[in-house]
Each structure stands twice: as structure tokens, then as C-alpha cells.
Short mmCIF file of C-alpha atoms and ligand atoms in Angstrom, two decimals:
data_model
loop_
_atom_site.label_atom_id
_atom_site.label_comp_id
_atom_site.label_asym_id
_atom_site.label_seq_id
_atom_site.Cartn_x
_atom_site.Cartn_y
_atom_site.Cartn_z
CA MET U 1 67.18 78.79 43.73
CA LYS U 2 66.30 76.93 40.58
CA ARG U 3 65.61 73.73 42.46
CA ARG U 4 63.27 75.54 44.82
CA THR U 5 61.36 77.19 41.98
CA PHE U 6 60.98 73.76 40.42
CA LEU U 7 59.69 72.29 43.67
CA GLN U 8 57.19 75.08 44.20
CA THR U 9 55.94 74.89 40.63
CA THR U 10 55.70 71.13 40.73
CA ALA U 11 53.97 71.13 44.10
CA GLY U 12 51.41 73.58 42.77
CA THR U 13 50.74 71.35 39.80
CA PHE U 14 50.49 67.98 41.49
CA GLY U 15 49.44 68.93 44.99
CA SER U 16 51.20 68.23 48.22
CA LEU U 17 49.95 64.65 48.64
CA LEU U 18 52.52 63.31 46.23
CA PHE U 19 55.24 65.09 48.14
CA ALA U 20 53.98 64.01 51.54
CA LYS U 21 54.54 60.42 50.42
CA ASN U 22 58.06 61.13 49.33
CA PRO U 23 60.18 61.82 52.42
CA LEU U 24 62.90 63.60 50.45
CA PHE U 25 60.51 66.04 48.79
CA ALA U 26 58.44 66.40 51.95
CA SER U 27 61.47 67.50 53.94
CA MET U 28 62.58 69.90 51.24
CA MET U 29 59.13 71.43 50.97
CA ALA U 30 58.88 71.91 54.71
CA ASP U 31 62.33 73.43 54.98
CA PRO U 32 63.41 75.25 51.85
CA TRP U 33 66.12 77.13 53.72
CA LYS U 34 69.12 75.52 55.25
CA ILE U 35 70.90 76.00 58.56
CA THR U 36 74.23 74.36 59.24
CA MET U 37 76.11 74.62 62.51
CA LEU U 38 79.84 74.80 61.79
CA ARG U 39 81.68 74.93 65.13
CA ASN U 40 81.75 76.87 68.47
CA ASN U 41 78.08 77.87 68.02
CA VAL U 42 78.79 79.58 64.72
CA GLY U 43 76.50 78.56 61.88
CA VAL U 44 75.37 79.51 58.40
CA PHE U 45 71.92 80.08 56.94
CA SER U 46 71.17 80.07 53.24
CA GLU U 47 67.99 80.51 51.29
CA ARG U 48 68.14 83.31 48.71
CA GLY U 49 71.04 85.75 48.47
CA GLY U 50 74.42 85.95 50.17
CA THR U 51 75.12 83.36 52.86
CA ILE U 52 74.27 84.51 56.39
CA GLY U 53 76.63 83.71 59.27
CA PHE U 54 75.55 83.73 62.91
CA LEU U 55 76.91 83.20 66.39
CA LEU U 56 74.73 82.12 69.31
CA THR U 57 76.05 82.74 72.83
CA LYS U 58 74.60 82.93 76.34
CA LYS U 59 75.33 86.67 76.31
CA GLY U 60 73.66 87.37 72.98
CA ASN U 61 73.68 86.62 69.28
CA VAL U 62 75.55 88.02 66.30
CA ILE U 63 74.37 88.00 62.69
CA VAL U 64 76.56 88.55 59.63
CA ASP U 65 74.50 89.71 56.62
CA SER U 66 70.74 89.38 56.28
CA GLN U 67 69.73 88.29 52.72
CA PHE U 68 66.25 89.74 51.96
CA PRO U 69 63.38 90.60 54.37
CA ASP U 70 61.56 87.26 54.00
CA GLN U 71 64.76 85.30 54.42
CA SER U 72 65.84 87.17 57.56
CA LYS U 73 62.40 86.48 59.06
CA HIS U 74 62.90 82.77 58.35
CA LEU U 75 66.31 83.02 59.99
CA LEU U 76 64.85 84.70 63.09
CA ASP U 77 62.15 82.03 63.37
CA GLU U 78 64.79 79.31 63.17
CA LEU U 79 67.10 80.97 65.68
CA LYS U 80 64.21 81.45 68.14
CA LYS U 81 64.04 77.67 68.38
CA ARG U 82 67.70 77.62 69.43
CA SER U 83 68.17 80.78 71.49
CA ASP U 84 66.10 83.29 73.44
CA ARG U 85 68.96 85.78 73.73
CA ALA U 86 69.08 89.34 72.45
CA TYR U 87 70.78 90.36 69.22
CA HIS U 88 74.01 92.01 70.07
CA LEU U 89 75.29 92.81 66.62
CA LEU U 90 74.27 92.77 62.99
CA ILE U 91 77.35 93.07 60.80
CA ASN U 92 77.27 93.63 57.04
CA THR U 93 80.11 92.36 54.86
CA HIS U 94 79.13 94.92 52.16
CA HIS U 95 76.11 96.89 50.97
CA HIS U 96 74.54 94.69 48.24
CA GLY U 97 70.82 94.10 48.64
CA ASP U 98 71.21 90.32 48.92
CA HIS U 99 73.29 90.95 52.08
CA THR U 100 71.54 93.98 53.61
CA GLY U 101 67.93 93.74 52.37
CA GLY U 102 66.94 91.78 55.48
CA ASN U 103 68.59 94.25 57.90
CA ILE U 104 65.19 95.86 58.47
CA THR U 105 64.00 92.70 60.25
CA PHE U 106 66.53 93.52 62.98
CA LYS U 107 65.25 97.06 63.54
CA GLY U 108 64.80 97.43 67.30
CA LEU U 109 66.36 93.98 67.81
CA ALA U 110 70.04 94.49 67.00
CA LYS U 111 71.87 96.68 69.50
CA LYS U 112 74.39 97.74 66.86
CA VAL U 113 74.56 97.52 63.08
CA VAL U 114 78.16 97.43 61.88
CA GLY U 115 79.72 97.95 58.46
CA HIS U 116 82.76 99.41 56.73
CA VAL U 117 82.50 103.15 56.18
CA ASN U 118 82.26 102.60 52.38
CA CYS U 119 79.64 99.90 52.89
CA LEU U 120 77.43 102.47 54.62
CA ALA U 121 78.09 105.12 51.94
CA ASN U 122 77.25 102.65 49.14
CA HIS U 123 74.19 101.37 50.98
CA LYS U 124 72.82 104.91 51.41
CA ARG U 125 73.62 105.94 47.84
CA VAL U 126 71.92 102.89 46.29
CA ALA U 127 68.88 103.16 48.60
CA GLU U 128 68.49 106.85 47.75
CA THR U 129 68.72 106.10 44.02
CA GLN U 130 66.14 103.35 44.38
CA LYS U 131 64.01 105.45 46.73
CA SER U 132 64.01 102.65 49.25
CA THR U 133 65.64 104.28 52.28
CA ASP U 134 62.54 103.53 54.40
CA LYS U 135 63.05 99.80 53.77
CA GLN U 136 66.65 99.83 54.99
CA LEU U 137 68.41 99.54 58.29
CA PHE U 138 71.79 101.26 57.89
CA ALA U 139 74.95 100.70 59.89
CA ASP U 140 75.19 102.90 62.98
CA THR U 141 78.76 101.80 63.71
CA THR U 142 81.45 102.07 61.03
CA PHE U 143 85.18 101.41 60.78
CA SER U 144 87.90 101.93 58.22
CA ASP U 145 90.59 99.28 58.85
CA THR U 146 89.63 96.93 61.65
CA TRP U 147 86.95 96.70 64.29
CA THR U 148 86.62 94.31 67.22
CA ALA U 149 83.93 93.25 69.67
CA LYS U 150 83.37 90.59 72.29
CA CYS U 151 80.24 88.52 72.60
CA GLY U 152 80.16 85.81 75.27
CA ASN U 153 83.36 83.80 74.90
CA GLU U 154 83.84 84.82 71.30
CA ARG U 155 85.87 87.69 69.90
CA ILE U 156 84.87 89.14 66.58
CA LYS U 157 87.23 91.07 64.37
CA ALA U 158 86.34 92.79 61.11
CA HIS U 159 89.14 93.33 58.59
CA TYR U 160 89.21 95.67 55.62
CA PHE U 161 91.91 95.08 53.02
CA GLY U 162 90.87 97.55 50.30
CA PRO U 163 88.67 97.62 47.19
CA ALA U 164 87.75 94.26 45.66
CA HIS U 165 84.16 93.11 44.91
CA THR U 166 83.13 96.67 45.98
CA ASN U 167 85.17 99.31 47.81
CA GLY U 168 83.63 98.32 51.14
CA ASP U 169 84.11 94.56 51.65
CA ALA U 170 84.86 93.45 55.19
CA ILE U 171 85.90 90.01 56.37
CA ILE U 172 84.26 89.06 59.66
CA HIS U 173 86.38 86.72 61.76
CA PHE U 174 85.04 84.76 64.73
CA GLN U 175 88.44 84.37 66.33
CA HIS U 176 87.91 81.47 68.75
CA ALA U 177 85.84 79.49 66.29
CA ASN U 178 88.37 80.57 63.63
CA ILE U 179 85.65 81.08 61.07
CA ALA U 180 85.97 83.97 58.60
CA HIS U 181 82.94 85.21 56.69
CA MET U 182 84.25 86.45 53.36
CA GLY U 183 81.06 88.06 52.09
CA ASP U 184 81.32 88.25 48.30
CA LEU U 185 85.11 88.24 48.25
CA VAL U 186 84.65 84.62 47.23
CA PHE U 187 82.17 83.42 44.64
CA ASN U 188 83.06 79.78 44.98
CA ARG U 189 83.38 78.27 41.50
CA ARG U 190 80.81 80.71 40.19
CA TYR U 191 81.30 83.77 37.94
CA ALA U 192 81.52 86.81 40.17
CA PHE U 193 79.70 90.10 40.16
CA ILE U 194 82.32 92.86 40.13
CA ASP U 195 80.63 96.10 41.10
CA LYS U 196 82.55 98.85 39.28
CA ASN U 197 79.85 101.38 40.24
CA ALA U 198 80.73 100.75 43.86
CA GLY U 199 84.50 101.04 43.35
CA ALA U 200 85.40 97.39 42.68
CA SER U 201 88.94 96.54 41.59
CA ILE U 202 89.88 93.16 40.13
CA SER U 203 93.63 93.74 40.47
CA ASN U 204 93.27 94.81 44.09
CA TRP U 205 90.85 91.94 44.75
CA ILE U 206 93.76 89.59 43.99
CA THR U 207 95.87 91.52 46.54
CA VAL U 208 93.02 91.42 49.09
CA LEU U 209 92.93 87.63 48.79
CA ASP U 210 96.72 87.54 49.29
CA LYS U 211 96.34 89.57 52.48
CA THR U 212 93.52 87.26 53.59
CA ILE U 213 95.64 84.17 52.98
CA ASN U 214 98.49 85.74 54.99
CA THR U 215 96.23 86.87 57.83
CA PHE U 216 94.47 83.60 58.56
CA ASN U 217 95.85 80.12 59.19
CA ASN U 218 95.28 76.69 57.75
CA ASP U 219 92.57 75.87 60.30
CA THR U 220 90.46 78.88 59.34
CA LEU U 221 87.12 77.88 57.93
CA PHE U 222 85.94 80.40 55.34
CA VAL U 223 82.29 81.20 54.58
CA PHE U 224 81.52 82.33 51.03
CA GLY U 225 78.75 84.71 49.96
CA HIS U 226 77.91 82.58 46.94
CA ALA U 227 78.81 79.21 45.46
CA PHE U 228 77.84 77.43 42.28
CA ASP U 229 77.18 74.30 44.33
CA PRO U 230 74.93 75.34 47.26
CA GLU U 231 76.71 72.75 49.41
CA LYS U 232 80.04 74.53 48.96
CA ILE U 233 79.45 77.79 50.81
CA THR U 234 82.34 77.04 53.15
CA GLY U 235 85.92 76.11 52.38
CA SER U 236 89.63 76.65 52.90
CA LYS U 237 92.54 78.75 51.67
CA GLU U 238 92.67 76.52 48.64
CA ASP U 239 89.31 77.94 47.54
CA LEU U 240 90.65 81.48 48.05
CA ARG U 241 93.59 80.62 45.80
CA ALA U 242 91.20 79.21 43.20
CA MET U 243 89.23 82.48 43.32
CA GLN U 244 92.49 84.40 42.88
CA ASN U 245 93.38 82.26 39.91
CA TYR U 246 90.00 82.99 38.29
CA LEU U 247 90.46 86.75 38.77
CA SER U 248 94.07 86.71 37.51
CA LYS U 249 93.17 84.67 34.44
CA LEU U 250 90.21 86.96 33.74
CA LEU U 251 92.41 90.09 33.82
CA PHE U 252 95.16 88.43 31.79
CA PHE U 253 92.76 87.15 29.13
CA VAL U 254 90.98 90.48 28.68
CA GLY U 255 94.32 92.33 28.71
CA THR U 256 95.66 90.08 25.95
CA GLU U 257 92.52 90.53 23.87
CA ILE U 258 92.66 94.33 24.22
CA LYS U 259 96.36 94.33 23.21
CA ALA U 260 95.49 92.19 20.20
CA GLY U 261 93.07 94.92 19.14
CA LYS U 262 89.87 92.93 19.65
CA PRO U 263 86.78 95.13 19.89
CA LYS U 264 84.87 95.09 23.16
CA GLU U 265 81.84 93.39 21.60
CA GLU U 266 84.04 90.47 20.53
CA ILE U 267 85.69 90.12 23.93
CA LEU U 268 82.27 90.00 25.60
CA LYS U 269 81.30 87.01 23.45
CA ALA U 270 83.82 84.73 25.17
CA LYS U 271 82.20 81.61 26.57
CA SER U 272 85.19 80.64 28.69
CA ILE U 273 88.40 82.09 30.08
CA PRO U 274 91.63 80.24 29.26
CA GLY U 275 92.98 78.56 32.39
CA VAL U 276 89.65 78.81 34.25
CA THR U 277 88.09 75.38 34.26
CA GLU U 278 86.00 75.23 37.42
CA TRP U 279 84.03 78.48 37.25
CA LYS U 280 80.44 78.08 36.10
CA GLY U 281 77.03 79.70 36.06
CA ASP U 282 75.67 82.67 34.20
CA GLY U 283 77.30 86.06 34.25
CA ILE U 284 80.69 85.41 32.64
CA GLU U 285 80.16 88.66 30.68
CA ARG U 286 79.78 90.72 33.85
CA GLY U 287 83.38 89.87 34.75
CA LEU U 288 84.60 90.46 31.19
CA GLN U 289 82.91 93.87 31.14
CA ALA U 290 84.41 94.80 34.51
CA ALA U 291 87.89 93.75 33.33
CA ILE U 292 87.52 95.79 30.12
CA ASP U 293 86.49 98.86 32.15
CA GLU U 294 89.32 98.39 34.61
CA LEU U 295 92.02 97.93 31.96
CA ASN U 296 90.79 100.77 29.75
CA ASN U 297 90.66 103.15 32.70
CA SER U 298 94.17 102.27 33.82
CA LYS U 299 95.72 103.18 30.44
ZN1 LIG S 1 76.00 88.64 47.14
ZN1 LIG S 2 77.88 91.48 46.56
#
């Protein structure tokens, strides 16, 4: 995001000629978003917001999450170059605007829009509060525990393991490709948003990651909603364990501070969490605040 802003600002200042002469900059200017094919015709798209997953088959295409309206249009343009098939399914991992804002682009295109029952409830509630229901495309198909579908040779299974980042996070598994889109259940090496207003639970998030680790195998390739390093939006169980470690250390640290009688304002000033060395980015206080709320409410 920052790099792109820099490029746009710089291009505006110096003109495009300079960039046309520099192949690296020229390619980045022409293609600010990124598409990577992973395996079995499953790929990822990233530009701004939560990573999009997609599956292209002869029978139709499947999209997981949609970023924002402009980004989903860029995605559609890119996919048109690779496939002329219809859009079978649009699946949302959860309701946040950086995952559902682009749903509207698929209005009339996607045969079904799928999400966890709490994802739909949160999506509607937030849109009503923001008076933006006309800009949304809501799920028309919901589930509570699991949901499956077939598209071409691929089988897709959605899993719900309970409240975590919100109370409606689903993991979308492309079974043959063995690729699992984690939505925002993993912020890879980046401080996480923990949405208490949408029923998030840090302690249960740790359990959800345990269930995930037990459900999938060592060949599963995981897709992450966000990563500090934009190159690291996919990974393995090891990254899930690292995420678990961050959440456990966050809860433990805040719990210890509360027990020691530290006022909330002091706890929120922490610049690091003991035992968490790899997590970076802004927003450490969002996690601290969520942990304070969670621990105070459980007393
Ligand atoms: Zn997100
Ligand atoms: Zn989110």
C-alpha cells in the first residue's frame, strides 16, 4: 500500500517517462495489483484489502472475498484474460469491508454468494449503520458449521470453528488443491485487528487455530488475509502456530499487567509484547485494547 502510494506520488511528480525507462518501475506502474497462481488452478489476487482467492475451472469460477469495488473490477479484468466461464460462487470468509466491499461487482455474475450465518448478520448490521446497504451484495446462502460445493473437478468445503477475529470467520478449503483460505484468522507477522464489536474472542481464536491445525495436513497451503510482508500471504501450519503464539502471548501479557494493577492507559502504551518478536506494523494497541476488554469481561 505504502509502496504504491509512493509510486503514484512520484510518478505524478516526475512524469511517466522516467518510469518507462526503468523496467522495474514500468512494470510496477502498469500492474499495481498482483496475481499469483498457486496450484490446481487456484490463485490469489492482492491489491488493497484482504487477499482474494480464486479457482478457475472449465465448469465455472469461484471467488473467495472481494476486497473493494475497484479492486474486484481489476480482478475481473485480469480473470477475463484467463477464463470466459461464468462465476459459480462468491464466498466471503467474514463480513469486513476489505473482504466484502467488492461483492457488488459480482451482482448478476455470481450464481451464489456464500457466507457464515454470522458473517451475513454482521455484514447487514454494519451496512445498515453506515447506510451503505445499496452498495453491498449480501450472502444468499449461509451455513453454521460446514458447507460444501463442487465446481469442475474441485470440491470446496467451508469450515466454521467458532468466534475468533469476528464471530463469523469461515475457512474455505479447496480440497483437491489442498489450499485453505484463512481469511483474517491469520495476520501473518502483522498486528491483528480483533473485532470485539463483531463478537471476536482471542482465547477462542487460539482454539480455532488448534482445530485448523488438526483438520488440515502438512501439505495444506494456507492463504492469509493480511501479511506484514506482501510476499508472505501464503504459508504453512508453522505460520498458524506463530499466529497462535502471538495471540497467547498477547493475552498472557495483558492478563499479567491487569493482575499487577496497571491502569488501562499504561497497558495501552506497550510498544512490544514479551515473547512476540516477529509481529510488526501499526495497530499493536488494537490488540491490547481487545485483550483488556476480553479479560475484564470474563472476570
Ligand atoms: Zn481484512
Ligand atoms: Zn477482517
